[in-house]
PDB file of C-alpha atoms in Angstrom:
ATOM      1  CA  MET A   1      46.694  13.827  27.765  1.00  0.00           C
ATOM      2  CA  ILE A   2      45.034  15.667  24.988  1.00  0.00           C
ATOM      3  CA  THR A   3      46.913  18.964  23.754  1.00  0.00           C
ATOM      4  CA  ARG A   4      45.204  22.247  22.994  1.00  0.00           C
ATOM      5  CA  ARG A   5      46.065  21.688  19.336  1.00  0.00           C
ATOM      6  CA  GLY A   6      44.693  18.093  19.400  1.00  0.00           C
ATOM      7  CA  PHE A   7      41.442  19.328  20.989  1.00  0.00           C
ATOM      8  CA  LEU A   8      41.036  22.091  18.393  1.00  0.00           C
ATOM      9  CA  ARG A   9      41.764  19.560  15.631  1.00  0.00           C
ATOM     10  CA  PHE A  10      39.059  17.262  17.134  1.00  0.00           C
ATOM     11  CA  ILE A  11      36.651  20.156  17.397  1.00  0.00           C
ATOM     12  CA  GLY A  12      37.359  21.134  13.697  1.00  0.00           C
ATOM     13  CA  GLY A  13      37.059  17.625  12.399  1.00  0.00           C
ATOM     14  CA  SER A  14      33.816  17.243  14.151  1.00  0.00           C
ATOM     15  CA  PHE A  15      32.362  20.358  12.629  1.00  0.00           C
ATOM     16  CA  LEU A  16      33.447  19.472   9.215  1.00  0.00           C
ATOM     17  CA  THR A  17      32.014  15.979   9.713  1.00  0.00           C
ATOM     18  CA  ALA A  18      28.594  17.421  10.721  1.00  0.00           C
ATOM     19  CA  ALA A  19      28.769  19.855   7.957  1.00  0.00           C
ATOM     20  CA  ALA A  20      29.283  17.193   5.457  1.00  0.00           C
ATOM     21  CA  LEU A  21      26.531  14.901   6.864  1.00  0.00           C
ATOM     22  CA  GLY A  22      24.250  17.890   6.676  1.00  0.00           C
ATOM     23  CA  ALA A  23      24.930  18.703   3.097  1.00  0.00           C
ATOM     24  CA  TYR A  24      24.584  15.039   2.146  1.00  0.00           C
ATOM     25  CA  ALA A  25      21.233  14.702   3.945  1.00  0.00           C
ATOM     26  CA  VAL A  26      19.775  18.027   2.502  1.00  0.00           C
ATOM     27  CA  GLY A  27      21.325  18.305  -0.898  1.00  0.00           C
ATOM     28  CA  ILE A  28      22.790  14.994  -2.185  1.00  0.00           C
ATOM     29  CA  GLU A  29      20.652  12.069  -1.001  1.00  0.00           C
ATOM     30  CA  PRO A  30      17.176  13.767  -1.525  1.00  0.00           C
ATOM     31  CA  MET A  31      18.009  15.551  -4.656  1.00  0.00           C
ATOM     32  CA  LEU A  32      20.508  13.511  -6.514  1.00  0.00           C
ATOM     33  CA  LEU A  33      20.093   9.811  -5.393  1.00  0.00           C
ATOM     34  CA  THR A  34      16.548   8.909  -6.631  1.00  0.00           C
ATOM     35  CA  HIS A  35      16.558   5.418  -7.525  1.00  0.00           C
ATOM     36  CA  VAL A  36      14.137   2.487  -8.605  1.00  0.00           C
ATOM     37  CA  LYS A  37      13.254   0.110  -5.775  1.00  0.00           C
ATOM     38  CA  ARG A  38      12.293  -3.320  -7.193  1.00  0.00           C
ATOM     39  CA  TYR A  39      10.171  -5.997  -5.721  1.00  0.00           C
ATOM     40  CA  ALA A  40       9.136  -9.331  -7.289  1.00  0.00           C
ATOM     41  CA  LEU A  41       6.549 -11.423  -5.429  1.00  0.00           C
ATOM     42  CA  ALA A  42       3.541 -13.971  -6.133  1.00  0.00           C
ATOM     43  CA  PRO A  43       1.149 -12.928  -3.290  1.00  0.00           C
ATOM     44  CA  PRO A  44      -1.687 -15.061  -2.096  1.00  0.00           C
ATOM     45  CA  HIS A  45      -4.805 -15.549  -4.355  1.00  0.00           C
ATOM     46  CA  TRP A  46      -2.754 -14.508  -7.451  1.00  0.00           C
ATOM     47  CA  PRO A  47      -3.281 -16.473 -10.793  1.00  0.00           C
ATOM     48  CA  ASP A  48      -0.387 -18.325 -11.934  1.00  0.00           C
ATOM     49  CA  GLY A  49      -0.679 -16.930 -15.424  1.00  0.00           C
ATOM     50  CA  LEU A  50      -1.079 -13.267 -14.458  1.00  0.00           C
ATOM     51  CA  LYS A  51       2.041 -11.205 -14.796  1.00  0.00           C
ATOM     52  CA  LEU A  52       1.591  -7.589 -13.786  1.00  0.00           C
ATOM     53  CA  ARG A  53       4.179  -4.842 -13.447  1.00  0.00           C
ATOM     54  CA  VAL A  54       3.026  -1.957 -11.161  1.00  0.00           C
ATOM     55  CA  VAL A  55       4.894   1.211 -10.756  1.00  0.00           C
ATOM     56  CA  ALA A  56       4.104   3.471  -7.822  1.00  0.00           C
ATOM     57  CA  LEU A  57       4.940   6.935  -6.777  1.00  0.00           C
ATOM     58  CA  ALA A  58       4.441   8.260  -3.304  1.00  0.00           C
ATOM     59  CA  ASP A  59       4.796  11.434  -1.272  1.00  0.00           C
ATOM     60  CA  ILE A  60       5.668  13.838  -4.066  1.00  0.00           C
ATOM     61  CA  HIS A  61       5.159  16.810  -1.724  1.00  0.00           C
ATOM     62  CA  ALA A  62       5.387  19.378  -4.559  1.00  0.00           C
ATOM     63  CA  CYS A  63       7.192  22.717  -3.654  1.00  0.00           C
ATOM     64  CA  ARG A  64      10.197  24.906  -4.609  1.00  0.00           C
ATOM     65  CA  PRO A  65      13.270  24.122  -4.614  1.00  0.00           C
ATOM     66  CA  TRP A  66      12.751  20.560  -3.588  1.00  0.00           C
ATOM     67  CA  MET A  67      10.163  19.126  -5.836  1.00  0.00           C
ATOM     68  CA  THR A  68       9.519  21.518  -8.795  1.00  0.00           C
ATOM     69  CA  PRO A  69       7.390  20.633 -11.853  1.00  0.00           C
ATOM     70  CA  GLU A  70      10.445  19.975 -13.955  1.00  0.00           C
ATOM     71  CA  ARG A  71      11.593  17.467 -11.368  1.00  0.00           C
ATOM     72  CA  ILE A  72       8.003  15.867 -11.241  1.00  0.00           C
ATOM     73  CA  ALA A  73       8.244  15.589 -14.963  1.00  0.00           C
ATOM     74  CA  SER A  74      11.629  13.889 -14.879  1.00  0.00           C
ATOM     75  CA  LEU A  75      10.121  11.360 -12.388  1.00  0.00           C
ATOM     76  CA  VAL A  76       7.355  10.741 -14.738  1.00  0.00           C
ATOM     77  CA  GLU A  77       9.790   9.943 -17.503  1.00  0.00           C
ATOM     78  CA  ASP A  78      11.611   7.553 -15.271  1.00  0.00           C
ATOM     79  CA  ALA A  79       8.339   5.724 -14.381  1.00  0.00           C
ATOM     80  CA  ASN A  80       7.258   5.478 -17.881  1.00  0.00           C
ATOM     81  CA  ALA A  81      10.663   4.016 -18.890  1.00  0.00           C
ATOM     82  CA  LEU A  82       9.923   1.134 -16.712  1.00  0.00           C
ATOM     83  CA  GLN A  83       7.300  -0.089 -19.043  1.00  0.00           C
ATOM     84  CA  PRO A  84       4.514  -0.752 -16.395  1.00  0.00           C
ATOM     85  CA  ASP A  85       1.247  -2.224 -16.947  1.00  0.00           C
ATOM     86  CA  LEU A  86      -0.268   0.075 -14.328  1.00  0.00           C
ATOM     87  CA  ILE A  87       0.973   3.194 -12.563  1.00  0.00           C
ATOM     88  CA  VAL A  88      -0.628   4.174  -9.177  1.00  0.00           C
ATOM     89  CA  LEU A  89       0.055   7.274  -7.192  1.00  0.00           C
ATOM     90  CA  LEU A  90      -0.201   6.887  -3.328  1.00  0.00           C
ATOM     91  CA  GLY A  91      -0.949  10.391  -2.118  1.00  0.00           C
ATOM     92  CA  ASP A  92       0.543  13.491  -0.592  1.00  0.00           C
ATOM     93  CA  TYR A  93       1.094  15.700  -3.746  1.00  0.00           C
ATOM     94  CA  ILE A  94       0.834  18.934  -1.493  1.00  0.00           C
ATOM     95  CA  ALA A  95       4.071  20.315   0.143  1.00  0.00           C
ATOM     96  CA  GLY A  96       4.297  19.036   3.796  1.00  0.00           C
ATOM     97  CA  MET A  97       6.615  21.690   5.375  1.00  0.00           C
ATOM     98  CA  PRO A  98       7.296  25.403   5.483  1.00  0.00           C
ATOM     99  CA  LEU A  99      10.676  25.376   4.577  1.00  0.00           C
ATOM    100  CA  VAL A 100      10.286  26.216   0.822  1.00  0.00           C
ATOM    101  CA  THR A 101      11.275  28.943  -1.462  1.00  0.00           C
ATOM    102  CA  GLY A 102       8.055  29.058  -3.248  1.00  0.00           C
ATOM    103  CA  PRO A 103       4.791  26.924  -3.946  1.00  0.00           C
ATOM    104  CA  VAL A 104       3.946  24.395  -6.933  1.00  0.00           C
ATOM    105  CA  THR A 105       0.373  24.790  -7.619  1.00  0.00           C
ATOM    106  CA  PRO A 106      -1.876  21.974  -7.842  1.00  0.00           C
ATOM    107  CA  SER A 107      -2.441  22.583 -11.537  1.00  0.00           C
ATOM    108  CA  GLN A 108       1.330  22.615 -11.960  1.00  0.00           C
ATOM    109  CA  TRP A 109       2.089  19.235 -10.313  1.00  0.00           C
ATOM    110  CA  ALA A 110      -0.952  17.727 -11.711  1.00  0.00           C
ATOM    111  CA  SER A 111      -0.051  18.785 -15.157  1.00  0.00           C
ATOM    112  CA  ALA A 112       3.394  17.281 -14.837  1.00  0.00           C
ATOM    113  CA  LEU A 113       1.803  14.036 -13.598  1.00  0.00           C
ATOM    114  CA  SER A 114      -0.500  13.973 -16.563  1.00  0.00           C
ATOM    115  CA  GLY A 115       2.532  12.569 -18.635  1.00  0.00           C
ATOM    116  CA  LEU A 116       2.249   9.107 -17.056  1.00  0.00           C
ATOM    117  CA  LYS A 117       1.312   6.484 -19.422  1.00  0.00           C
ATOM    118  CA  ALA A 118       0.559   2.710 -18.877  1.00  0.00           C
ATOM    119  CA  PRO A 119      -1.653   0.379 -20.755  1.00  0.00           C
ATOM    120  CA  LEU A 120      -3.936  -0.363 -17.977  1.00  0.00           C
ATOM    121  CA  GLY A 121      -4.029   3.283 -17.006  1.00  0.00           C
ATOM    122  CA  VAL A 122      -2.981   5.500 -13.989  1.00  0.00           C
ATOM    123  CA  LEU A 123      -5.054   5.535 -10.776  1.00  0.00           C
ATOM    124  CA  SER A 124      -4.343   7.513  -7.644  1.00  0.00           C
ATOM    125  CA  ILE A 125      -5.378   8.158  -3.980  1.00  0.00           C
ATOM    126  CA  LEU A 126      -5.184  10.981  -1.766  1.00  0.00           C
ATOM    127  CA  GLY A 127      -2.929  11.733   1.397  1.00  0.00           C
ATOM    128  CA  ASN A 128      -3.231  13.505   4.583  1.00  0.00           C
ATOM    129  CA  HIS A 129      -1.467  16.621   3.483  1.00  0.00           C
ATOM    130  CA  ASP A 130      -3.625  16.910   0.532  1.00  0.00           C
ATOM    131  CA  TRP A 131      -6.765  17.145   2.778  1.00  0.00           C
ATOM    132  CA  TRP A 132      -5.065  19.227   5.560  1.00  0.00           C
ATOM    133  CA  SER A 133      -4.018  21.913   2.920  1.00  0.00           C
ATOM    134  CA  ASP A 134      -7.655  22.572   1.909  1.00  0.00           C
ATOM    135  CA  GLY A 135      -9.282  24.907   4.479  1.00  0.00           C
ATOM    136  CA  PHE A 136     -12.596  24.631   2.943  1.00  0.00           C
ATOM    137  CA  ALA A 137     -12.715  20.911   3.091  1.00  0.00           C
ATOM    138  CA  GLN A 138     -11.478  20.932   6.479  1.00  0.00           C
ATOM    139  CA  ARG A 139     -14.398  23.329   7.558  1.00  0.00           C
ATOM    140  CA  ALA A 140     -17.115  21.206   5.576  1.00  0.00           C
ATOM    141  CA  GLY A 141     -15.719  17.825   6.715  1.00  0.00           C
ATOM    142  CA  ALA A 142     -15.940  16.681   3.274  1.00  0.00           C
ATOM    143  CA  GLY A 143     -14.576  16.835  -0.310  1.00  0.00           C
ATOM    144  CA  PRO A 144     -13.913  16.775  -3.133  1.00  0.00           C
ATOM    145  CA  ILE A 145     -10.633  18.681  -2.164  1.00  0.00           C
ATOM    146  CA  ILE A 146      -8.364  20.747  -4.453  1.00  0.00           C
ATOM    147  CA  ALA A 147      -5.970  17.949  -4.998  1.00  0.00           C
ATOM    148  CA  ARG A 148      -8.700  15.512  -6.270  1.00  0.00           C
ATOM    149  CA  LYS A 149     -10.009  18.168  -8.656  1.00  0.00           C
ATOM    150  CA  ALA A 150      -6.464  18.870  -9.962  1.00  0.00           C
ATOM    151  CA  LEU A 151      -5.856  15.113 -10.655  1.00  0.00           C
ATOM    152  CA  GLU A 152      -9.082  14.582 -12.403  1.00  0.00           C
ATOM    153  CA  LYS A 153      -8.636  17.530 -14.700  1.00  0.00           C
ATOM    154  CA  ALA A 154      -5.187  15.976 -15.533  1.00  0.00           C
ATOM    155  CA  GLY A 155      -7.124  12.915 -16.455  1.00  0.00           C
ATOM    156  CA  ILE A 156      -6.119  10.717 -13.462  1.00  0.00           C
ATOM    157  CA  PRO A 157      -8.910   8.933 -11.778  1.00  0.00           C
ATOM    158  CA  VAL A 158      -8.938   9.197  -7.922  1.00  0.00           C
ATOM    159  CA  LEU A 159     -10.123   6.420  -5.577  1.00  0.00           C
ATOM    160  CA  GLU A 160     -11.705   7.230  -2.350  1.00  0.00           C
ATOM    161  CA  ASN A 161     -13.257   4.156  -0.905  1.00  0.00           C
ATOM    162  CA  ASP A 162     -13.876   2.843  -4.330  1.00  0.00           C
ATOM    163  CA  VAL A 163     -12.640   0.061  -6.629  1.00  0.00           C
ATOM    164  CA  VAL A 164     -11.990  -0.519 -10.431  1.00  0.00           C
ATOM    165  CA  ARG A 165     -11.575  -3.728 -12.204  1.00  0.00           C
ATOM    166  CA  LEU A 166      -8.849  -3.940 -14.780  1.00  0.00           C
ATOM    167  CA  GLU A 167      -7.834  -6.979 -17.115  1.00  0.00           C
ATOM    168  CA  LYS A 168      -4.716  -8.130 -18.523  1.00  0.00           C
ATOM    169  CA  ASP A 169      -4.207 -11.436 -20.671  1.00  0.00           C
ATOM    170  CA  GLY A 170      -7.674 -12.693 -19.830  1.00  0.00           C
ATOM    171  CA  TYR A 171      -7.179 -12.302 -16.080  1.00  0.00           C
ATOM    172  CA  GLY A 172      -9.031  -9.852 -13.879  1.00  0.00           C
ATOM    173  CA  VAL A 173      -7.444  -7.736 -11.026  1.00  0.00           C
ATOM    174  CA  TRP A 174      -9.208  -5.222  -8.845  1.00  0.00           C
ATOM    175  CA  ILE A 175      -7.610  -1.987  -7.534  1.00  0.00           C
ATOM    176  CA  ALA A 176      -9.079  -0.763  -4.389  1.00  0.00           C
ATOM    177  CA  GLY A 177      -8.436   2.685  -3.192  1.00  0.00           C
ATOM    178  CA  LEU A 178      -9.186   3.996   0.455  1.00  0.00           C
ATOM    179  CA  ALA A 179      -9.957   7.537   1.354  1.00  0.00           C
ATOM    180  CA  ASP A 180      -7.329   9.015   3.808  1.00  0.00           C
ATOM    181  CA  GLN A 181      -7.230   7.740   7.370  1.00  0.00           C
ATOM    182  CA  LEU A 182      -6.144  11.159   8.824  1.00  0.00           C
ATOM    183  CA  ALA A 183      -8.243  13.398   6.571  1.00  0.00           C
ATOM    184  CA  LEU A 184      -9.850  15.712   8.967  1.00  0.00           C
ATOM    185  CA  LEU A 185      -7.717  17.610  11.622  1.00  0.00           C
ATOM    186  CA  PRO A 186      -8.877  17.635  15.009  1.00  0.00           C
ATOM    187  CA  ALA A 187     -11.393  20.174  16.258  1.00  0.00           C
ATOM    188  CA  ARG A 188      -9.885  20.411  19.679  1.00  0.00           C
ATOM    189  CA  ARG A 189      -6.335  20.091  21.013  1.00  0.00           C
ATOM    190  CA  GLY A 190      -5.677  16.497  22.253  1.00  0.00           C
ATOM    191  CA  ASP A 191      -8.269  14.874  19.792  1.00  0.00           C
ATOM    192  CA  ASP A 192      -7.208  12.566  16.949  1.00  0.00           C
ATOM    193  CA  CYS A 193      -7.606  13.143  13.421  1.00  0.00           C
ATOM    194  CA  LYS A 194     -10.588  11.724  11.783  1.00  0.00           C
ATOM    195  CA  GLY A 195     -10.223   9.324   8.963  1.00  0.00           C
ATOM    196  CA  LEU A 196     -12.785   9.103   6.000  1.00  0.00           C
ATOM    197  CA  ASP A 197     -11.537   5.516   5.115  1.00  0.00           C
ATOM    198  CA  ASP A 198     -14.017   2.708   4.846  1.00  0.00           C
ATOM    199  CA  LEU A 199     -12.250  -0.558   4.408  1.00  0.00           C
ATOM    200  CA  ASP A 200     -15.194  -2.931   4.704  1.00  0.00           C
ATOM    201  CA  GLY A 201     -17.414  -0.762   2.466  1.00  0.00           C
ATOM    202  CA  THR A 202     -14.696  -0.540  -0.231  1.00  0.00           C
ATOM    203  CA  LEU A 203     -13.808  -4.267  -0.395  1.00  0.00           C
ATOM    204  CA  ALA A 204     -17.864  -4.854  -0.579  1.00  0.00           C
ATOM    205  CA  LYS A 205     -17.684  -3.266  -4.150  1.00  0.00           C
ATOM    206  CA  VAL A 206     -15.322  -6.023  -5.351  1.00  0.00           C
ATOM    207  CA  GLY A 207     -17.633  -8.227  -7.467  1.00  0.00           C
ATOM    208  CA  ASP A 208     -15.769 -11.386  -8.311  1.00  0.00           C
ATOM    209  CA  SER A 209     -12.871 -13.581  -6.946  1.00  0.00           C
ATOM    210  CA  ALA A 210     -10.070 -11.782  -8.766  1.00  0.00           C
ATOM    211  CA  PRO A 211      -7.086 -10.707  -6.791  1.00  0.00           C
ATOM    212  CA  ILE A 212      -7.335  -7.360  -5.052  1.00  0.00           C
ATOM    213  CA  ILE A 213      -4.596  -4.672  -4.748  1.00  0.00           C
ATOM    214  CA  LEU A 214      -5.262  -2.068  -2.131  1.00  0.00           C
ATOM    215  CA  LEU A 215      -3.997   1.492  -2.178  1.00  0.00           C
ATOM    216  CA  ALA A 216      -3.920   3.127   1.314  1.00  0.00           C
ATOM    217  CA  HIS A 217      -1.766   6.154   1.730  1.00  0.00           C
ATOM    218  CA  GLU A 218      -1.124   5.321   5.478  1.00  0.00           C
ATOM    219  CA  PRO A 219      -0.008   1.780   6.249  1.00  0.00           C
ATOM    220  CA  ASP A 220      -1.653   1.784   9.894  1.00  0.00           C
ATOM    221  CA  ILE A 221      -4.625   0.147   8.230  1.00  0.00           C
ATOM    222  CA  PHE A 222      -2.718  -3.016   7.345  1.00  0.00           C
ATOM    223  CA  PRO A 223      -3.447  -5.153  10.613  1.00  0.00           C
ATOM    224  CA  THR A 224      -7.324  -5.084   9.590  1.00  0.00           C
ATOM    225  CA  VAL A 225      -6.866  -5.780   5.968  1.00  0.00           C
ATOM    226  CA  PRO A 226      -8.259  -9.248   5.424  1.00  0.00           C
ATOM    227  CA  SER A 227      -6.232 -12.121   3.633  1.00  0.00           C
ATOM    228  CA  ARG A 228      -8.554 -11.710   0.727  1.00  0.00           C
ATOM    229  CA  VAL A 229      -6.342  -8.627  -0.390  1.00  0.00           C
ATOM    230  CA  SER A 230      -3.270 -10.013  -2.208  1.00  0.00           C
ATOM    231  CA  LEU A 231      -1.191  -6.832  -1.582  1.00  0.00           C
ATOM    232  CA  THR A 232      -1.520  -3.467   0.147  1.00  0.00           C
ATOM    233  CA  LEU A 233       0.635  -0.530  -1.150  1.00  0.00           C
ATOM    234  CA  SER A 234       1.210   2.567   1.092  1.00  0.00           C
ATOM    235  CA  GLY A 235       3.342   5.549   1.561  1.00  0.00           C
ATOM    236  CA  HIS A 236       3.187   8.359   4.025  1.00  0.00           C
ATOM    237  CA  THR A 237       6.045   7.422   6.374  1.00  0.00           C
ATOM    238  CA  HIS A 238       8.967   8.249   3.859  1.00  0.00           C
ATOM    239  CA  GLY A 239      10.693   5.463   5.449  1.00  0.00           C
ATOM    240  CA  GLY A 240      11.154   7.822   8.668  1.00  0.00           C
ATOM    241  CA  GLN A 241      13.226  10.172   6.309  1.00  0.00           C
ATOM    242  CA  VAL A 242      16.233   9.213   8.460  1.00  0.00           C
ATOM    243  CA  ARG A 243      17.081   5.335   8.769  1.00  0.00           C
ATOM    244  CA  LEU A 244      20.122   3.718  10.271  1.00  0.00           C
ATOM    245  CA  PHE A 245      20.750  -0.131  10.247  1.00  0.00           C
ATOM    246  CA  GLY A 246      16.996  -0.580   9.496  1.00  0.00           C
ATOM    247  CA  TYR A 247      15.661   1.708  12.156  1.00  0.00           C
ATOM    248  CA  SER A 248      13.954   5.077  11.913  1.00  0.00           C
ATOM    249  CA  PRO A 249      13.996   7.156  15.121  1.00  0.00           C
ATOM    250  CA  VAL A 250      10.966   8.884  14.145  1.00  0.00           C
ATOM    251  CA  VAL A 251       7.976   7.348  12.086  1.00  0.00           C
ATOM    252  CA  PRO A 252       4.502   8.987  11.789  1.00  0.00           C
ATOM    253  CA  SER A 253       2.726   5.721  12.461  1.00  0.00           C
ATOM    254  CA  ARG A 254       1.205   4.398  15.823  1.00  0.00           C
ATOM    255  CA  PHE A 255       3.098   1.071  15.063  1.00  0.00           C
ATOM    256  CA  GLY A 256       6.451   2.829  14.897  1.00  0.00           C
ATOM    257  CA  ASN A 257       9.027   0.978  12.964  1.00  0.00           C
ATOM    258  CA  ARG A 258       6.686  -2.063  12.276  1.00  0.00           C
ATOM    259  CA  TYR A 259       5.333  -0.482   9.066  1.00  0.00           C
ATOM    260  CA  ALA A 260       7.980   2.123   8.447  1.00  0.00           C
ATOM    261  CA  TYR A 261       9.456   1.003   5.129  1.00  0.00           C
ATOM    262  CA  GLY A 262       9.712  -1.915   2.763  1.00  0.00           C
ATOM    263  CA  HIS A 263       8.037  -5.267   2.181  1.00  0.00           C
ATOM    264  CA  VAL A 264       6.206  -6.641   5.251  1.00  0.00           C
ATOM    265  CA  VAL A 265       4.725 -10.224   5.398  1.00  0.00           C
ATOM    266  CA  GLU A 266       2.143 -10.971   8.207  1.00  0.00           C
ATOM    267  CA  ASN A 267      -0.107 -14.062   8.396  1.00  0.00           C
ATOM    268  CA  ASP A 268       0.396 -14.523   4.646  1.00  0.00           C
ATOM    269  CA  ARG A 269      -0.593 -11.004   3.897  1.00  0.00           C
ATOM    270  CA  ASN A 270       1.713  -8.604   1.909  1.00  0.00           C
ATOM    271  CA  LEU A 271       2.434  -4.956   2.487  1.00  0.00           C
ATOM    272  CA  ILE A 272       4.910  -2.751   0.579  1.00  0.00           C
ATOM    273  CA  VAL A 273       5.606   0.874   1.914  1.00  0.00           C
ATOM    274  CA  SER A 274       7.304   3.163  -0.194  1.00  0.00           C
ATOM    275  CA  GLY A 275       9.977   5.445   1.078  1.00  0.00           C
ATOM    276  CA  GLY A 276       8.457   8.099  -1.099  1.00  0.00           C
ATOM    277  CA  LEU A 277       9.995  11.104  -3.015  1.00  0.00           C
ATOM    278  CA  GLY A 278       9.580  14.202  -1.063  1.00  0.00           C
ATOM    279  CA  PHE A 279      10.003  15.739   2.287  1.00  0.00           C
ATOM    280  CA  SER A 280       7.687  16.342   5.278  1.00  0.00           C
ATOM    281  CA  ILE A 281       8.554  18.482   8.415  1.00  0.00           C
ATOM    282  CA  MET A 282      12.155  19.015   7.457  1.00  0.00           C
ATOM    283  CA  PRO A 283      14.118  18.798   4.179  1.00  0.00           C
ATOM    284  CA  VAL A 284      16.299  15.997   5.343  1.00  0.00           C
ATOM    285  CA  ARG A 285      16.835  12.386   4.091  1.00  0.00           C
ATOM    286  CA  PHE A 286      19.530  10.129   5.265  1.00  0.00           C
ATOM    287  CA  GLY A 287      19.462   6.347   4.619  1.00  0.00           C
ATOM    288  CA  VAL A 288      16.201   6.692   2.869  1.00  0.00           C
ATOM    289  CA  ARG A 289      16.870   7.516  -0.753  1.00  0.00           C
ATOM    290  CA  PRO A 290      13.927   8.805  -2.810  1.00  0.00           C
ATOM    291  CA  GLU A 291      12.356   6.061  -4.646  1.00  0.00           C
ATOM    292  CA  VAL A 292       9.950   4.969  -7.514  1.00  0.00           C
ATOM    293  CA  LEU A 293       8.546   1.439  -6.856  1.00  0.00           C
ATOM    294  CA  GLN A 294       8.625  -1.209  -9.391  1.00  0.00           C
ATOM    295  CA  ILE A 295       6.574  -4.248  -8.281  1.00  0.00           C
ATOM    296  CA  ASP A 296       6.529  -7.333 -10.498  1.00  0.00           C
ATOM    297  CA  LEU A 297       3.545  -9.463  -9.502  1.00  0.00           C
ATOM    298  CA  GLY A 298       3.375 -13.281 -10.443  1.00  0.00           C
TER     299      GLY A 298
END
């Protein structure tokens, strides 16, 4: 039989454990344990002689105190130190939750990101929060949105249903960037968000047989991506923000955990979903450390 003293010890221990886990999930893992997540693969349609290092940053969600301009600048230094051939930004630069102590303006986060450097350049796409935060664009049903203007002013091209051809060591590679799949908020309760993505139209702009890397903020597009695309890179999910034993209880995807996080191979097609860097909804990360992606192709 448990005694009164034993019961109080149990309650006290449970409280301390919960407090410690909460402190870890709010203050330690998300703020102090950012790491580099590395992948190496030779995807389909990839030339044997082409070695390409891509560094990707996703879901920055700039805000105080969680993702300040100073912290973004530090992440920029970390990305540059990996000596990438190409750097890509996978969307959601705008804060995704109300639990902040202050804003970080688009000019501030874009200025910090302008320090990214790579021989083949820096390319970006936009995310749903970038669209949702722009009231004028929501009413108009079209951009360019504030986040796009900030990135372009900082010298970072934005791909929305567009492609660019790069070349390294005599080999070509196409970077295709989709417009956001959840860009426009529903006009009525119960309706779905409206996407502005055009996968077929985007890939139709590819002019030769060089391999294609597709940038798509939400991974839900992946089942419709043709095998012609060598690799799809996505963010958005944050790995569920809480992940235990390879499972996340809440994932912002209609496919649940299928595309929640990491490297997925389906029918000889490759998808990598970043766990991202910032927060959405709640300032909690547990089992999904903030990450900078390093992807070595070839």
